Amino acid sequence: MARIAMVVSNRHDPDVRVQKEAATLTRAGHNVTIYAFDREHNASRLPETMDGVRIERIQVREAPIGNLPLTMMGLVEFRAEVRRRLLANPVQVVHCHDQDTCAVGLWWKQEGAEKSGPGSRGYFVFDAHDLYWTWLLMPDPKSLWRKCGAQVLKAQAFGYARAADLVITVTEGSLRHPGLAEVFRGWGIEPEVIWNAPHVPESVPGLPGRFTVGYIGSVREPAMFNWLISAIAAIPAKERPALFVAGGGAAESVVTENLQTASEKLDFPLIVTGRFSLDELPSLMAQTSIQYCLYPQDRGNIARAMPVKLLESIAYGRPVIGNADTLMGEWIERNKWGYQVPQADPEALAKAIRAAQVGLSRGDFSVLREAPLWSDEGQKLVSVYERLLK
């Protein structure tokens, strides 16, 4: 069995995918440590153990979310500290979650492992949760300097993928729409596809008494919530749904303020709860009737994505509203999981919300086709590691 270091550029609250992978590999007999970047110094510096996984949250300079220069400098210092800790506690595998940690894995493969002990072999795993370069476009997809920067990051991703001993990603194409795997295949690299699937729920709570649109996940893009507010405004007052939002993120404060203002003006019930842990997911799902998964597509990543909140919602017996003409929309249509609507179309969104309210009352979604589950995807990960280490 191997010693594995996972590196993630958030503070691991926990990061659901990272924790699922680390816990699964630990149960398979590996020794896993997660090095996480506590950019805002909000967590304890003391190591934590969760599901048998050691978690070390690293604090260097503060790098507030949204401050790009400080974030870049903070990442440089974070990666340097991880390298120092790896030399002090050598591993066989450095498993990098997303592109901004890959410099550590590449260094470990090329020179770090050898420095830790002559003749030592170090493996580099690149786990691409999404297309990292598209995040630079999020604040302003039409910005020339952001477009140029995104191209630089894309070229860097290609270099990391070619150098890695193993590339893992989260989606692949289905019929009409490509996934993330097709990007790497276009580069001549065959990735392992491990869907970001949920665990099997221990129990599935019933629907709330009042029809409630839910959003349980990271709050990063105000536009999608503005569409939702406009859609609710287009629904007759007596038919307006309640709204339940759980999650933190870069846009948490502005989205919360906008939703509270809309709730008072349009007179619909609103609950906003902020960050949550994975253990809270069943109780959060119990407060929703349908999950809202409609994202801006300007930065180009969402068309290939399958949001984990979408798969979690299906596992908990809740239909979804997602982006039309995307990979997720194709799954929604094919499996009759709910409704797909175009982005930035409040009228179509309002129509879908009203249809969902009627459909749920009729029992249209009493039995949903199963989504991928972590029991299967986690076993894939274990098998992939077995092949890597052999």
Coordinates of C-alpha atoms in Angstrom, one line a residue, residues 28-362:
A28 CA -8.4 0.4 0.5
G29 CA -5.3 0.4 2.8
H30 CA -3.4 3.5 1.6
N31 CA -2.1 6.2 3.9
V32 CA -3.5 9.6 2.8
T33 CA -2.7 13.1 3.9
I34 CA -4.5 16.1 2.5
Y35 CA -2.6 19.4 2.3
A36 CA -5.1 22.3 2.0
F37 CA -4.7 26.0 1.5
D38 CA -6.4 28.0 4.2
R39 CA -6.1 31.3 2.3
E40 CA -8.2 33.4 4.7
H41 CA -6.8 31.8 7.9
N42 CA -10.3 30.7 9.0
A43 CA -9.4 27.2 10.2
S44 CA -7.2 25.7 12.9
R45 CA -3.6 25.0 12.1
L46 CA -3.8 21.8 14.1
P47 CA -4.0 18.7 12.0
E48 CA -7.4 17.0 11.8
T49 CA -8.3 13.4 11.1
M50 CA -11.5 12.7 9.2
D51 CA -12.5 9.2 7.9
G52 CA -9.0 8.0 8.7
V53 CA -7.5 10.8 6.5
R54 CA -5.0 13.3 8.0
I55 CA -5.8 16.9 7.0
E56 CA -3.2 19.6 7.3
R57 CA -4.5 23.1 6.6
I58 CA -1.6 25.5 5.6
Q59 CA -1.6 29.2 6.4
V60 CA 0.8 31.4 4.6
R61 CA 0.0 35.0 3.5
E62 CA -3.7 35.8 3.6
A63 CA -5.3 35.6 0.1
P64 CA -8.9 36.8 0.2
I65 CA -11.2 35.2 -2.3
G66 CA -11.5 37.6 -5.3
N67 CA -8.1 39.2 -4.8
L68 CA -6.2 37.8 -7.8
P69 CA -2.7 39.1 -7.0
L70 CA -2.7 38.0 -3.4
T71 CA -4.2 34.7 -4.4
M72 CA -1.4 34.0 -6.9
M73 CA 1.3 35.0 -4.3
G74 CA -0.5 32.9 -1.7
L75 CA -0.5 29.9 -4.0
V76 CA 3.2 30.2 -4.6
E77 CA 3.9 30.2 -0.9
F78 CA 1.4 27.4 -0.2
R79 CA 3.0 25.2 -2.9
A80 CA 6.5 25.9 -1.4
E81 CA 5.3 24.9 2.1
V82 CA 3.8 21.7 0.7
R83 CA 7.1 20.8 -1.0
R84 CA 8.9 21.4 2.3
R85 CA 6.5 19.0 4.2
L86 CA 6.8 16.4 1.5
L87 CA 10.6 16.3 1.8
A88 CA 10.1 15.9 5.6
N89 CA 7.4 13.2 5.1
P90 CA 8.0 11.5 1.7
V91 CA 5.2 9.8 -0.2
Q92 CA 4.9 7.6 -3.3
V93 CA 2.1 9.6 -4.9
V94 CA 1.3 13.3 -5.1
H95 CA -2.4 13.6 -6.1
C96 CA -3.1 17.1 -7.3
H97 CA -6.7 18.3 -7.2
D98 CA -7.0 20.8 -10.1
Q99 CA -4.4 22.6 -12.1
D100 CA -3.3 25.2 -9.5
T101 CA -1.6 22.5 -7.4
C102 CA 0.0 20.5 -10.2
A103 CA 3.4 22.3 -9.9
V104 CA 3.9 20.3 -6.7
G105 CA 3.1 17.0 -8.3
L106 CA 5.4 17.7 -11.3
W107 CA 8.2 18.7 -9.0
W108 CA 7.8 15.6 -6.9
K109 CA 8.0 13.4 -10.0
Q110 CA 10.9 15.1 -11.5
E111 CA 13.1 15.9 -8.5
G112 CA 11.4 15.9 -5.1
A113 CA 11.1 12.2 -4.6
E114 CA 14.8 11.7 -5.5
K115 CA 15.8 14.5 -3.0
S116 CA 13.8 12.7 -0.3
G117 CA 15.8 9.5 -0.7
P118 CA 18.2 8.4 -3.5
G119 CA 16.4 6.0 -5.9
S120 CA 12.9 7.0 -4.8
R121 CA 10.2 7.1 -7.4
G122 CA 7.5 9.7 -7.2
Y123 CA 4.2 9.5 -9.0
F124 CA 2.2 12.5 -10.2
V125 CA -1.6 12.3 -10.4
F126 CA -3.5 15.2 -12.1
D127 CA -7.2 15.1 -11.0
A128 CA -9.0 17.7 -13.2
H129 CA -12.3 18.6 -11.6
D130 CA -13.0 21.1 -14.3
L131 CA -11.3 23.3 -17.0
Y132 CA -9.2 25.5 -14.7
W133 CA -8.4 28.1 -17.3
T134 CA -12.1 28.9 -17.7
W135 CA -12.3 30.3 -14.1
L136 CA -10.2 33.3 -15.1
L137 CA -12.9 34.2 -17.5
M138 CA -15.7 34.2 -15.0
P139 CA -15.7 37.8 -13.9
D140 CA -15.5 39.1 -17.4
P141 CA -15.6 36.6 -20.3
K142 CA -15.0 39.3 -22.9
S143 CA -11.9 40.8 -21.3
L144 CA -8.9 40.6 -23.7
W145 CA -6.3 40.1 -20.9
R146 CA -8.4 37.4 -19.3
K147 CA -8.8 35.6 -22.7
C148 CA -5.0 35.8 -23.1
G149 CA -4.4 34.6 -19.6
A150 CA -6.8 31.7 -20.1
Q151 CA -4.9 30.6 -23.2
V152 CA -1.6 30.5 -21.1
L153 CA -3.3 28.4 -18.4
K154 CA -4.7 26.1 -21.1
A155 CA -1.2 25.5 -22.5
Q156 CA 0.0 24.9 -19.0
A157 CA -2.7 22.3 -18.4
F158 CA -1.7 20.5 -21.5
G159 CA 1.9 20.3 -20.2
Y160 CA 0.8 19.0 -16.8
A161 CA -1.4 16.4 -18.4
R162 CA 1.3 15.1 -20.7
A163 CA 3.7 14.9 -17.7
A164 CA 1.4 13.2 -15.3
D165 CA 1.5 9.5 -14.6
L166 CA -2.3 9.5 -14.3
V167 CA -5.0 12.0 -15.4
I168 CA -8.4 11.7 -13.7
T169 CA -11.4 13.8 -14.7
V170 CA -15.1 13.9 -13.9
T171 CA -17.2 13.7 -17.1
E172 CA -17.2 12.2 -20.5
G173 CA -19.4 12.7 -23.5
S174 CA -22.9 11.3 -24.0
L175 CA -24.5 11.2 -27.4
R176 CA -24.6 14.8 -28.5
H177 CA -22.4 16.7 -26.0
P178 CA -18.7 16.2 -25.0
G179 CA -17.5 16.1 -21.4
L180 CA -14.1 17.0 -19.9
A181 CA -12.6 13.7 -21.0
E182 CA -12.9 14.7 -24.6
V183 CA -10.6 17.7 -24.0
F184 CA -7.8 15.4 -22.8
R185 CA -8.4 12.9 -25.6
G186 CA -8.1 15.8 -28.0
W187 CA -4.6 16.2 -26.6
G188 CA -3.7 12.6 -27.1
I189 CA -4.1 11.7 -23.4
E190 CA -6.6 9.0 -22.2
P191 CA -7.9 10.1 -18.8
E192 CA -9.7 7.9 -16.2
V193 CA -13.2 9.2 -15.7
I194 CA -14.4 9.1 -12.1
W195 CA -17.8 10.8 -11.9
N196 CA -18.3 13.1 -8.9
A197 CA -21.1 10.8 -7.7
P198 CA -22.9 11.0 -4.3
H199 CA -22.9 8.3 -1.7
V200 CA -26.0 6.2 -1.4
P201 CA -28.3 8.1 1.0
E202 CA -29.0 6.2 4.2
S203 CA -32.6 7.4 3.9
V204 CA -34.6 9.7 1.5
P205 CA -36.6 12.4 3.3
G206 CA -40.1 13.3 2.1
L207 CA -40.8 16.5 0.3
P208 CA -41.4 19.7 2.4
G209 CA -45.0 20.8 2.9
R210 CA -44.6 23.8 0.7
F211 CA -43.1 23.6 -2.8
T212 CA -39.5 24.9 -2.4
V213 CA -36.8 25.5 -5.0
G214 CA -33.4 24.6 -3.5
Y215 CA -29.8 25.4 -4.2
I216 CA -27.2 23.4 -2.2
G217 CA -23.7 24.2 -3.3
S218 CA -21.0 26.9 -3.9
V219 CA -22.4 30.4 -4.3
R220 CA -20.1 31.9 -6.9
E221 CA -22.1 33.5 -9.7
P222 CA -24.8 36.2 -8.9
A223 CA -26.2 36.1 -12.4
M224 CA -27.8 32.7 -11.9
F225 CA -29.6 33.9 -8.8
N226 CA -30.7 37.1 -10.5
W227 CA -32.4 34.9 -13.2
L228 CA -34.1 33.0 -10.4
I229 CA -35.4 36.2 -8.8
S230 CA -36.7 37.4 -12.2
A231 CA -38.4 34.0 -12.8
I232 CA -40.1 34.1 -9.4
A233 CA -41.3 37.7 -10.1
A234 CA -42.9 36.4 -13.3
I235 CA -45.0 33.8 -11.4
P236 CA -48.4 34.9 -10.0
A237 CA -48.0 35.9 -6.4
K238 CA -50.1 33.1 -5.0
E239 CA -48.1 30.5 -6.8
R240 CA -44.6 31.7 -6.0
P241 CA -42.3 29.0 -4.5
A242 CA -40.3 29.2 -1.3
L243 CA -36.5 29.4 -1.8
F244 CA -33.8 27.5 0.1
V245 CA -30.1 28.3 -0.5
A246 CA -27.3 26.6 1.4
G247 CA -23.6 27.1 0.6
G248 CA -20.7 29.6 0.8
G249 CA -18.5 31.1 -1.8
A250 CA -17.1 34.2 -3.4
A251 CA -20.6 35.7 -4.1
E252 CA -22.2 34.6 -0.9
S253 CA -22.7 38.1 0.6
V254 CA -24.0 39.8 -2.5
V255 CA -26.3 36.9 -3.4
T256 CA -27.7 36.8 0.1
E257 CA -28.5 40.5 0.0
N258 CA -30.1 40.3 -3.4
L259 CA -32.3 37.3 -2.3
Q260 CA -33.4 39.0 0.9
T261 CA -34.4 42.1 -0.9
A262 CA -36.3 40.1 -3.5
S263 CA -38.0 38.0 -0.8
E264 CA -39.3 41.2 0.9
K265 CA -40.4 42.8 -2.4
L266 CA -42.0 39.7 -3.9
D267 CA -43.3 38.1 -0.7
F268 CA -41.9 34.6 -1.0
P269 CA -40.4 32.6 1.9
L270 CA -36.6 32.5 1.9
I271 CA -34.0 30.5 3.9
V272 CA -30.3 31.1 3.4
T273 CA -28.0 29.0 5.6
G274 CA -24.4 29.5 4.4
R275 CA -21.6 26.9 4.5
F276 CA -22.5 23.3 5.4
S277 CA -20.8 19.9 6.0
L278 CA -21.5 16.7 4.1
D279 CA -23.2 15.3 7.2
E280 CA -25.9 18.0 6.9
L281 CA -26.8 17.1 3.3
P282 CA -29.9 14.9 4.2
S283 CA -31.4 17.6 6.4
L284 CA -30.8 20.2 3.8
M285 CA -32.3 18.1 1.0
A286 CA -35.4 17.6 3.2
Q287 CA -36.1 21.3 2.8
T288 CA -36.1 21.2 -1.0
S289 CA -38.6 20.0 -3.6
I290 CA -36.4 20.6 -6.7
Q291 CA -32.8 21.5 -7.2
Y292 CA -31.8 24.6 -9.2
C293 CA -28.7 23.9 -11.4
L294 CA -28.9 26.6 -14.1
Y295 CA -25.5 28.3 -14.6
P296 CA -23.9 31.0 -16.9
Q297 CA -22.1 29.3 -19.7
D298 CA -19.9 32.2 -20.9
R299 CA -16.7 30.7 -19.5
G300 CA -17.2 27.5 -21.4
N301 CA -16.9 24.9 -18.6
I302 CA -20.6 24.3 -17.7
A303 CA -21.5 22.8 -21.1
R304 CA -19.3 19.8 -20.3
A305 CA -20.0 19.5 -16.5
M306 CA -22.3 17.4 -14.4
P307 CA -22.7 19.3 -11.1
V308 CA -22.5 17.1 -8.1
K309 CA -25.5 18.9 -6.6
L310 CA -27.5 17.6 -9.6
L311 CA -26.5 14.0 -9.0
E312 CA -27.1 14.4 -5.2
S313 CA -30.6 15.7 -5.9
I314 CA -31.5 12.7 -8.0
A315 CA -30.1 10.3 -5.4
Y316 CA -32.4 12.0 -2.9
G317 CA -35.4 11.7 -5.1
R318 CA -35.6 15.4 -6.1
P319 CA -35.9 16.5 -9.8
V320 CA -33.7 19.2 -11.1
I321 CA -33.7 22.3 -13.4
G322 CA -30.5 22.5 -15.5
N323 CA -29.0 24.1 -18.6
A324 CA -30.4 23.2 -21.9
D325 CA -28.1 22.1 -24.8
T326 CA -25.4 20.9 -22.4
L327 CA -24.2 17.5 -21.2
M328 CA -26.2 17.9 -18.0
G329 CA -29.3 18.9 -20.0
E330 CA -28.9 15.7 -22.1
W331 CA -28.8 13.5 -19.0
I332 CA -31.9 15.3 -17.6
E333 CA -33.8 14.8 -20.9
R334 CA -32.7 11.2 -21.4
N335 CA -33.4 10.1 -17.8
K336 CA -36.5 12.3 -17.2
W337 CA -34.8 13.9 -14.2
G338 CA -36.6 17.2 -14.5
Y339 CA -36.4 20.3 -16.7
Q340 CA -33.8 21.9 -18.9
V341 CA -34.0 25.6 -19.8
P342 CA -31.8 28.1 -21.6
Q343 CA -29.5 30.3 -19.5
A344 CA -30.7 33.9 -18.9
D345 CA -34.3 33.2 -19.8
P346 CA -36.4 34.0 -16.8
E347 CA -39.7 33.3 -18.6
A348 CA -38.6 29.8 -19.5
L349 CA -37.4 29.3 -16.0
A350 CA -40.7 30.4 -14.5
K351 CA -42.5 28.0 -16.8
A352 CA -40.3 25.2 -15.6
I353 CA -40.8 26.0 -12.0
R354 CA -44.6 26.1 -12.4
A355 CA -44.5 22.8 -14.3
A356 CA -42.4 21.2 -11.6
Q357 CA -44.9 22.3 -8.9
V358 CA -47.7 20.6 -10.9
G359 CA -45.6 17.5 -11.7
L360 CA -44.5 16.9 -8.1
S361 CA -48.1 17.2 -7.0
R362 CA -49.1 14.6 -9.5

